[in-house]
XYZ file of C-alpha atoms in Angstrom:
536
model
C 0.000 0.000 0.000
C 3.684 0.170 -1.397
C 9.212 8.820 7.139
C 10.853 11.194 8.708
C 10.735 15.046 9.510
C 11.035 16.217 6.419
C 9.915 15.642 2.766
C 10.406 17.009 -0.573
C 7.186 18.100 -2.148
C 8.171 21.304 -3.427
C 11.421 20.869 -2.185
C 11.440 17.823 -3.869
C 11.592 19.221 -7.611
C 14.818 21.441 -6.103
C 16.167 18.420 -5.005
C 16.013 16.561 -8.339
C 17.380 19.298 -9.965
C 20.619 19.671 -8.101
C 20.302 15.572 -8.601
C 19.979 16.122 -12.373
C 22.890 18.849 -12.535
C 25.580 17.778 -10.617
C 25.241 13.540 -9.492
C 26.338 12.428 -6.618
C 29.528 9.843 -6.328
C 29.159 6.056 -5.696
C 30.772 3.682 -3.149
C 34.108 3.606 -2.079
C 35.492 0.458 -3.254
C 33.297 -1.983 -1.712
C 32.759 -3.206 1.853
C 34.524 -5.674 3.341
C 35.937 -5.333 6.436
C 34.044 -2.325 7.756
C 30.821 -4.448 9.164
C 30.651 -3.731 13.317
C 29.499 -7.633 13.384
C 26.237 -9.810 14.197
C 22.986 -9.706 11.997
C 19.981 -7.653 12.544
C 16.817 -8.743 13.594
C 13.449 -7.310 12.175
C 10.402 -7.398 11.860
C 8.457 -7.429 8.530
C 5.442 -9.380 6.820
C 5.112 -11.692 3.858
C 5.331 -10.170 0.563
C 2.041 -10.638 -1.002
C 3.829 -11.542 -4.682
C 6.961 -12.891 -5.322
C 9.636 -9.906 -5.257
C 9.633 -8.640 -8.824
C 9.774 -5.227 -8.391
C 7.815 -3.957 -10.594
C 4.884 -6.029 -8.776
C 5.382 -5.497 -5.799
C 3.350 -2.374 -4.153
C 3.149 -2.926 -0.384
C 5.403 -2.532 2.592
C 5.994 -6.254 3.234
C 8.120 -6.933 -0.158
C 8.951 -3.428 -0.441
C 11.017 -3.204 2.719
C 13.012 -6.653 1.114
C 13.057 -5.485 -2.449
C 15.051 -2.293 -1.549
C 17.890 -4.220 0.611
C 18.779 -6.282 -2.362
C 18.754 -3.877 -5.152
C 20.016 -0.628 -5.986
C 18.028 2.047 -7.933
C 19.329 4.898 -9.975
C 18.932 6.774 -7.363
C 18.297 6.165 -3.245
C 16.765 8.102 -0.474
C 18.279 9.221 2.319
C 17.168 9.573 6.192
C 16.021 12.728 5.452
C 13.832 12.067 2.031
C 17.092 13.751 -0.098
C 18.029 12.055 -3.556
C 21.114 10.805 -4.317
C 22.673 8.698 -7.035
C 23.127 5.513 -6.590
C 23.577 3.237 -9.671
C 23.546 6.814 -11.395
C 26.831 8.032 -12.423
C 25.045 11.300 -13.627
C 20.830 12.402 -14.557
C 20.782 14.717 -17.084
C 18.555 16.611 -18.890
C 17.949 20.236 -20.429
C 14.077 20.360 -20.881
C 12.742 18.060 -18.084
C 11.335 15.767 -21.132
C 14.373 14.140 -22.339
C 17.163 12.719 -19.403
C 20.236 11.323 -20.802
C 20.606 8.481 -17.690
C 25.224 7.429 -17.149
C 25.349 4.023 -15.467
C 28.427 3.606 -12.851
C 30.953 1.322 -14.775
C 31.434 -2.439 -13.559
C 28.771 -3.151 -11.207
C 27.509 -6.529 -11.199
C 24.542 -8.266 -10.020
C 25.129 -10.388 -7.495
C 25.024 -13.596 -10.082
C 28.074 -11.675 -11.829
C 25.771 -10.399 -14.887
C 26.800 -6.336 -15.361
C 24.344 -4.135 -14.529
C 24.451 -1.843 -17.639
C 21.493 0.223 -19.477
C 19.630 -3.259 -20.393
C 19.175 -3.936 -16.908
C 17.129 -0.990 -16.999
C 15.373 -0.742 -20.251
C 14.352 -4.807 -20.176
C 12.630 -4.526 -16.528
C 10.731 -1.229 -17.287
C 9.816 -2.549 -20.799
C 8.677 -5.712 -18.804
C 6.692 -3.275 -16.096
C 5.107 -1.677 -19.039
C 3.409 -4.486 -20.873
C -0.168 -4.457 -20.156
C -0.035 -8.367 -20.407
C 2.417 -9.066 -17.694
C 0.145 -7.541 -15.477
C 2.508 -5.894 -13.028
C 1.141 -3.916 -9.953
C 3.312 -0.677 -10.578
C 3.172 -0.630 -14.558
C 1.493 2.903 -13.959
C 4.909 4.107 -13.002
C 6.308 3.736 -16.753
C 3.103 5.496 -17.704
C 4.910 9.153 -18.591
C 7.747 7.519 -21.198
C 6.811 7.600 -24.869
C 5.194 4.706 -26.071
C 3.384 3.042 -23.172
C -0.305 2.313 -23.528
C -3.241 1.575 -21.568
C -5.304 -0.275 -24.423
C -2.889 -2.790 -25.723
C 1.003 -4.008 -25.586
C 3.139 -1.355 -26.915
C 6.939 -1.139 -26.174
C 8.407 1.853 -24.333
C 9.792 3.581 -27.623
C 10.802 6.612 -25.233
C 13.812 4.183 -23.955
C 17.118 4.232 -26.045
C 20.154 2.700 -25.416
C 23.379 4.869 -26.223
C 25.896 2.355 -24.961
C 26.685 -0.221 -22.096
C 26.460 2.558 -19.704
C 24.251 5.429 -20.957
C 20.735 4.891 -21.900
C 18.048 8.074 -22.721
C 14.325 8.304 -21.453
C 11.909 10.574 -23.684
C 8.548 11.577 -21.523
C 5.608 12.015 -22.784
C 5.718 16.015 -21.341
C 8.337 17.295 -19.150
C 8.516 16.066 -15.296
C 11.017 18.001 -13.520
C 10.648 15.603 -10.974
C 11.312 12.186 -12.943
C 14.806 11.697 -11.289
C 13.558 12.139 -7.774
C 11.108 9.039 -8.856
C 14.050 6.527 -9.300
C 14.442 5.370 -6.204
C 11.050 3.490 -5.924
C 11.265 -0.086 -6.611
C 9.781 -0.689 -9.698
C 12.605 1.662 -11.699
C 15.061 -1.003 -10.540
C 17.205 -2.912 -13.093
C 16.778 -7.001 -13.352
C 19.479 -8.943 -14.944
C 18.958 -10.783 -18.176
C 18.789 -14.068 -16.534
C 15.544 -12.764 -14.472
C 13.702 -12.929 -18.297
C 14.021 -16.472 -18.583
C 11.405 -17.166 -15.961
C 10.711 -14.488 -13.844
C 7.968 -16.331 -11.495
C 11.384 -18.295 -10.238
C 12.837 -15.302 -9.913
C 10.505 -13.477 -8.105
C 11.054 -16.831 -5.522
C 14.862 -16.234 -5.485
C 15.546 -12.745 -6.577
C 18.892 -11.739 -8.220
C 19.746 -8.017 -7.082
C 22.264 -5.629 -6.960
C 21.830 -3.931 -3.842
C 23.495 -3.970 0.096
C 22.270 -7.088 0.690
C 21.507 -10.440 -0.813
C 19.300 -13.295 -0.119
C 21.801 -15.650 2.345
C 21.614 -19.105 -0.261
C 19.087 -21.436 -0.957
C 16.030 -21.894 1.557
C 16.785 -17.959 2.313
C 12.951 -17.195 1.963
C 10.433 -19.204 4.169
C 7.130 -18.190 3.445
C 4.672 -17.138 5.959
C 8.091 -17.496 8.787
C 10.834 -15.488 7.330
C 13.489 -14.481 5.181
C 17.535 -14.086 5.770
C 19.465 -11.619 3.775
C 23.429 -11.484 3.405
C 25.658 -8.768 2.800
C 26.613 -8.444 -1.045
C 30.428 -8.554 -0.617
C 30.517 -6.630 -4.289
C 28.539 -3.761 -3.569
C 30.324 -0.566 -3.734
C 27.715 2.026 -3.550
C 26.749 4.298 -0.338
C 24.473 2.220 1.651
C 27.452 0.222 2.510
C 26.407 -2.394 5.352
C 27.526 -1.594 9.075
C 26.121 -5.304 10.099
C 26.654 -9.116 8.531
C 23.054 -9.015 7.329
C 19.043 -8.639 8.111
C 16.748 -11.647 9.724
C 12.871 -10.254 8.400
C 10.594 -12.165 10.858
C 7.130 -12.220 9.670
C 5.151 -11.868 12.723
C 1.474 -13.158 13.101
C 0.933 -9.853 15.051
C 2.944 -6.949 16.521
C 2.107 -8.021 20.342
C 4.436 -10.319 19.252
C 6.916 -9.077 17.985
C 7.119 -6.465 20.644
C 7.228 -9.363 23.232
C 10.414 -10.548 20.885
C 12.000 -6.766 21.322
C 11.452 -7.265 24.794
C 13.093 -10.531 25.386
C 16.230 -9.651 23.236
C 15.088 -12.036 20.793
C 14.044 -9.073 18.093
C 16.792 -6.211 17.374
C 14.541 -3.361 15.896
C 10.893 -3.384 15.647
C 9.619 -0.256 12.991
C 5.758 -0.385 14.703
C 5.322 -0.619 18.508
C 1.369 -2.565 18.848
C -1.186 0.017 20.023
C -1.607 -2.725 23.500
C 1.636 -1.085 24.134
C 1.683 2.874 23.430
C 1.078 4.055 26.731
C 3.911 1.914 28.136
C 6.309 1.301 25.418
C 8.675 5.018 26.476
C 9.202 3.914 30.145
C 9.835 0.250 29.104
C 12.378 0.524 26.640
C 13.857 3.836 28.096
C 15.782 5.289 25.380
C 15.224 3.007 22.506
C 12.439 4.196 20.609
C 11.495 6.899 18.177
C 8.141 8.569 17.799
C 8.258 11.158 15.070
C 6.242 12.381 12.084
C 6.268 9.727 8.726
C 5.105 9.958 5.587
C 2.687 7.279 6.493
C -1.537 8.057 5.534
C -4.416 6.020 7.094
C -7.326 5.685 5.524
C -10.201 2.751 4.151
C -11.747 2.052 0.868
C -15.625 1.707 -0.087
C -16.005 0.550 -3.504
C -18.331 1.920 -5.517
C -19.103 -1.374 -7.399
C -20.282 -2.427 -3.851
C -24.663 -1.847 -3.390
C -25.017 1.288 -1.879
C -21.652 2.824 -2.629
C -22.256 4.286 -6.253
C -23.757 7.943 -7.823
C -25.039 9.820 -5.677
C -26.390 7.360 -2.720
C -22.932 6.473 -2.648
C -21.590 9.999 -2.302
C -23.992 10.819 -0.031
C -23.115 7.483 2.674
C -19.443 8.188 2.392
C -19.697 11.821 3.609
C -21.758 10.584 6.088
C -19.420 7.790 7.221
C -16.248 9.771 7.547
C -18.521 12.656 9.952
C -19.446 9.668 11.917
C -16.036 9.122 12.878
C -14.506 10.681 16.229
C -10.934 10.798 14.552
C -9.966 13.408 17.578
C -11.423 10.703 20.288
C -9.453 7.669 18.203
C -6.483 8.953 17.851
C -5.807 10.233 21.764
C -7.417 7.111 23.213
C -6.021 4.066 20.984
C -2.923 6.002 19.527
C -1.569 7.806 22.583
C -0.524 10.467 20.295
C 1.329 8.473 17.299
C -1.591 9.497 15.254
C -2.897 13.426 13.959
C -6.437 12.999 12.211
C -5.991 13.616 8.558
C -7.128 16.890 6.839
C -6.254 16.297 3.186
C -4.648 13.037 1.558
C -0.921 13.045 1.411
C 1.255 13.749 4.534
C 2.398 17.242 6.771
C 6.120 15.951 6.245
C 6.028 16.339 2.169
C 6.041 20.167 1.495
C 3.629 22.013 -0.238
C 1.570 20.121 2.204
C -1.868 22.277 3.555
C -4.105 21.580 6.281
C -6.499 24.696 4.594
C -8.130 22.886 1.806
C -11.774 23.918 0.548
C -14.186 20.983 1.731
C -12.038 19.580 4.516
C -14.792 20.078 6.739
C -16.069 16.748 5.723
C -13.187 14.776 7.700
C -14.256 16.205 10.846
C -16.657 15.026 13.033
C -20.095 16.011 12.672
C -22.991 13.876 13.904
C -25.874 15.374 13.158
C -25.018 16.399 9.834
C -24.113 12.429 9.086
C -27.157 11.449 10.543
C -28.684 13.792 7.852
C -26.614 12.615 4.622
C -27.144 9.258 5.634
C -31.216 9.921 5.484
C -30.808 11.457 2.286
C -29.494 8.611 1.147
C -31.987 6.274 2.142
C -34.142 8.382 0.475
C -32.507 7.089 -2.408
C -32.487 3.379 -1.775
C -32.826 2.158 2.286
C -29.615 0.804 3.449
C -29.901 -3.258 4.329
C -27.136 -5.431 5.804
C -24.122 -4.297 7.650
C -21.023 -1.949 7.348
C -17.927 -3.757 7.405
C -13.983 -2.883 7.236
C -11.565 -5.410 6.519
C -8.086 -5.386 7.914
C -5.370 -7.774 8.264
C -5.127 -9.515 11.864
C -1.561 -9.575 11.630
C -0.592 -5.662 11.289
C -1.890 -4.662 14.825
C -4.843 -3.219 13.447
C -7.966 -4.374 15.679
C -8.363 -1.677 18.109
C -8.559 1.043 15.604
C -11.309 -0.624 13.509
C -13.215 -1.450 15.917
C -13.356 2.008 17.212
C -14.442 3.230 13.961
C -16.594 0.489 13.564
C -18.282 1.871 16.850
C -18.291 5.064 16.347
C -19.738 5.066 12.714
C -22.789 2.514 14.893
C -23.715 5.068 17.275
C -23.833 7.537 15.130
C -25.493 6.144 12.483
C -27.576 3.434 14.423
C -26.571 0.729 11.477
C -24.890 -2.473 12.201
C -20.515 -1.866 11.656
C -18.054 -4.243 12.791
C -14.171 -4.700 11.475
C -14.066 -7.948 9.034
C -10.759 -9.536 10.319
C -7.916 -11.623 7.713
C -5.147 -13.739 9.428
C -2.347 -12.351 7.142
C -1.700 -8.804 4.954
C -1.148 -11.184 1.793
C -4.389 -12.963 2.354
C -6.391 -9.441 2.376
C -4.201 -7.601 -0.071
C -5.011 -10.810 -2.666
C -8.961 -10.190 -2.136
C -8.066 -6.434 -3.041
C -6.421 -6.520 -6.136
C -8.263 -8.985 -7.537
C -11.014 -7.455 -6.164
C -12.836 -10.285 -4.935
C -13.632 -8.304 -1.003
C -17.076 -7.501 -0.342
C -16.613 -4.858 2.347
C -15.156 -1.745 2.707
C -11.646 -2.395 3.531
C -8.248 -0.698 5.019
C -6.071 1.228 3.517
C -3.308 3.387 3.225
C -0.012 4.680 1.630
C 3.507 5.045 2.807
C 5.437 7.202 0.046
C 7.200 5.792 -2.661
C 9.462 8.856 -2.991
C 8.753 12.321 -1.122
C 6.686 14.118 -3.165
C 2.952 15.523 -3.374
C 2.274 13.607 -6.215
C 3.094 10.207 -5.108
C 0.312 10.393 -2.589
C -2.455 11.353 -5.678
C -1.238 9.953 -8.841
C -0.584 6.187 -7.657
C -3.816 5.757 -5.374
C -6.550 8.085 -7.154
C -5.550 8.277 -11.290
C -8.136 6.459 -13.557
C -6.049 2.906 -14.016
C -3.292 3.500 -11.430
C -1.646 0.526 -9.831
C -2.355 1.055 -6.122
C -6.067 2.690 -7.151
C -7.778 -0.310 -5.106
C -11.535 1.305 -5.248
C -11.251 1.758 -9.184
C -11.975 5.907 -8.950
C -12.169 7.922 -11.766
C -12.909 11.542 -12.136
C -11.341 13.053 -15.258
C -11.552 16.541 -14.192
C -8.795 15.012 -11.066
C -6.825 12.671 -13.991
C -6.336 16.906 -15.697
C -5.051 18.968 -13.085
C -3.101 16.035 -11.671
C -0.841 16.010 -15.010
C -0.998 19.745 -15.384
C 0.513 19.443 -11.605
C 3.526 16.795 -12.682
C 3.958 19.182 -15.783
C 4.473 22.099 -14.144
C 8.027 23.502 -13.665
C 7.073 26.171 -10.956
C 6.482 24.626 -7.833
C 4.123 26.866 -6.286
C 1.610 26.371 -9.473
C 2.193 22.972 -9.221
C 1.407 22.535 -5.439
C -1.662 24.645 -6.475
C -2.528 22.513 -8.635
C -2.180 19.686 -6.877
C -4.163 21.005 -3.995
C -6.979 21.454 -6.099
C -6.771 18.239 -7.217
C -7.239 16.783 -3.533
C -10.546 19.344 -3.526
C -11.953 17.177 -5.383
C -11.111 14.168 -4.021
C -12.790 15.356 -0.813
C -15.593 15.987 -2.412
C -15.927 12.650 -4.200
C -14.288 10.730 -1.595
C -12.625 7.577 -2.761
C -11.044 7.035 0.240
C -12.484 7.496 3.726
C -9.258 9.674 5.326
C -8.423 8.982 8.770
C -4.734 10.099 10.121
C -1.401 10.364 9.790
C 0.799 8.173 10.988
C 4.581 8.657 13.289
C 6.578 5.793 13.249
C 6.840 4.573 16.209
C 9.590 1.891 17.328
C 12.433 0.660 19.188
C 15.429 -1.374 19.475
C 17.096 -3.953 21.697
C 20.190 -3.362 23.970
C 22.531 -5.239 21.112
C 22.094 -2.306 18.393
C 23.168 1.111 18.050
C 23.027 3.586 15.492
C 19.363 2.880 14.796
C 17.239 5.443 12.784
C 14.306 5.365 11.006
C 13.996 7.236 7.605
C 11.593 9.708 6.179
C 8.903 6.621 4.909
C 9.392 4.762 8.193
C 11.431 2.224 7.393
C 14.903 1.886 9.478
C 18.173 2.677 7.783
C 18.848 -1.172 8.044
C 22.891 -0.284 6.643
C 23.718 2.159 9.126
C 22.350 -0.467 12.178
C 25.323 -2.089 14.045
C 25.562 -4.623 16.070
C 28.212 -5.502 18.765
């Protein structure tokens, strides 16, 4: 549903111009010998897909996905760009980037990663009948297609190391985009059947999976340091365990008995206790994490103007105020738009907002309208995943949308994330169900486009509003930030208005570490900076 203090949004198209100008170097010569010892425990959850990057779109395969491959580019604690596989990004209009590869880096099978590695796994993302998750990503180069197979003609290769990428119309912020997974390179030996790959994936990042048996579904997977790569995440540690945890009590009980090194989400059971308990090892501090569930409008009840009508009155039946200072101690600030306060260009002053707050009467009202329309029968469910720590919260929506409503709401509960992520996108779920979005790269846009474009990858209710499709791509076109952010918060005026989400909060990470780590911190999107961890 592929977070720190600060984010790029406006800053963001700054950023990848200093990125596209100048480069940053690579590695230092590789990293042996410089690991502080021992391997890091973690916690994590199984990937719903095998790890093919461009098909994988939630945190679970995510988090694994970028320890064994290296991008063009990488993020940093902070949400910066910097080059990674990227000798230099160049480009004079914003439309056509002239893209250097590093010379001799290998994958970790000993294939070179060169400018095929590139243009054969985004061609592969792009083909409608490979059906990858994140194939909206490639949608901007020349030549890709919604309606049929077409090749990405905007891709050229120059030589080995140097490759060219023609847009559609200029994105001045298509270099800070290469660090999300599904712009990694595959080698040529992933083509030859990628569904084994995606079971034993070839990369060419920090970290590798440790030999055969590495991944063991639904328990695990064990990841190695890639002795060969010289770029600057260079590993502090002698490699990642990823437990997959049936639920975060858990895995905080594992952080507790020294059995777990760092856990990236402390359970809710444990927020009002969690500070004195681990005394100074744990963060709380503002991600670019947003909360929110789905209603889909092919659902009875959830379509026109009935529809429209129940979903404003849902999210004013919600106490988000009361639910976030009773259940989330704090970790959570009720949402007021649909991306995150740590991306700039951010606004909490958006025209229609009103409907995210809490407003009984007024729900009890819409909802009577729409039963003027056709009477509501049956129940309102949300379905979650049992095994992300996510009870307490529905059920306090659940409750709060019953007593103010006076209809029958309960959470719908699935053992595991892959389990309820599979009814998703084949969308095969009944119910309304949860959702959210933890940033792909720090930028406005990667909170709209993604989740709320007509055909995006990650658009799990299927919304489409072609006035939101326009001044999104007028937004991404735009080479002055402040119109752009304009734009874009107009686009999100609409999207309260229409509502494809329900918005709740925004989310901190919150976690901690054991006594056997130092140098633990968690990035801008959450995630720890697994490299920098060390271990004595």
């Amino acid at each position: 549903m592929k977070m720190r203090r600060i984010g790029l949004g406006a800053a963001a198209i700054v950023a990848a111009s200093a990125l596209v100008l100048t480069g940053c170097a690579g590695g230092d010569g590789g990293n042996e010998g410089n690991n502080a010892g021992g391997v890091i425990t973690t916690n994590g959850s199984e990937p719903q897909n095998p790890l093919i990057p461009t098909n994988t779109n939630e945190t679970g395969g995510g988090k694994i996905l970028d320890a064994i491959f290296a991008g063009l580019v990488y993020y940093d604690g902070e949400g910066a760009a910097h080059n990674d596989v990227a000798e230099s990004i160049e480009t004079e209009d914003s439309q056509t980037y002239t893209i250097t590869i590093r010379e001799g880096l290998e994958f970790t099978n000993g294939e070179p990663v060169n400018a095929d590695s590139f243009i054969d796994a985004w061609n592969y993302g792009a083909l409608l009948s490979n059906e990858q998750l994140s194939s909206y990503f490639f949608e901007d180069i020349e030549g890709f297609s919604w309606d049929e197979d077409s090749e990405l003609t905007g891709l050229e290769k120059v030589s080995e190391t140097e490759f060219t990428v023609t847009l559609k119309q200029p994105l001045s912020d298509f270099p800070l985009r290469l660090g999300y997974s599904a712009y990694y390179p595959l080698p040529a030996s992933a083509f030859e059947d990628m569904d084994a790959f995606g079971e034993n994936p070839i990369g060419n990042g920090p970290y590798m999976l440790d030999g055969e048996g590495a991944w063991k579904h639904d328990e695990r997977i064990t990841l190695a340091v890639n002795p060969d790569y010289d770029g600057p995440r260079e590993p502090q540690n002698d490699g990642l365990e990823i437990v997959f945890y049936a639920n975060q009590d858990a895995a905080y009980a594992d952080l507790q008995g020294g059995n777990l090194d760092v856990l990236d989400a402390i359970p809710d059971s444990a927020f009002a206790t969690y500070q004195d308990e681990l005394g100074d090892r744990w963060a709380n501090q503002p991600a670019a994490i947003f909360q929110s569930f789905t209603i889909p409008e092919r659902l009875a009840h959830w379509s026109g103007e009935e529809g429209n009508l129940r979903r404003q009155a849902i999210s004013m039946a919600i106490n988000r105020e009361e639910i976030t200072d009773v259940i989330f101690e704090g970790t959570r600030t009720p949402a007021s738009d649909f991306t995150s306060p740590v991306i700039d260009g951010w606004t909490d002053e958006l025209e229609g907002a009103e409907v995210l707050e809490y407003n009984p009467d007024e729900a009890k009202k819409l909802w009577a309208e729409a039963d003027a329309i056709s009477p509501f029968t049956g129940s309102f469910q949300i379905a979650y995943n049992a095994d992300g720590g996510h009870q307490s919260w529905v059920d306090a929506v659940a409750n709060s949308v019953k007593n103010t409503l006076g209809i029958d709401a309960s959470g719908q509960p699935y053992p595991t994330f892959a389990e309820a992520r599979t009814l998703i996108t084949e969308r095969q779920i009944q119910t309304a169900f949860r959702t959210g979005w933890q940033a792909d790269y720090p930028g406005l846009f990667n909170f709209l486009g993604p989740l709320y474009a007509t055909n995006a990858g990650s658009n799990d209710g299927d919304y489409s509003n072609p006035e939101f499709d326009a001044l999104l791509a007028e937004g991404s076109t735009s080479t002055d930030v402040e119109e752009g952010t304009a734009l874009f918060q107009q686009a999100q005026e609409i999207l309260l208005q229409d509502l494809p989400v329900i918005p709740l909060w925004y989310s901190n990470v919150t976690g901690g570490w054991s006594e056997s780590v130092e140098n633990v911190t968690f990035g801008w999107n959450s995630v720890p900076l697994y490299h920098e961890i060390t271990k004595g």
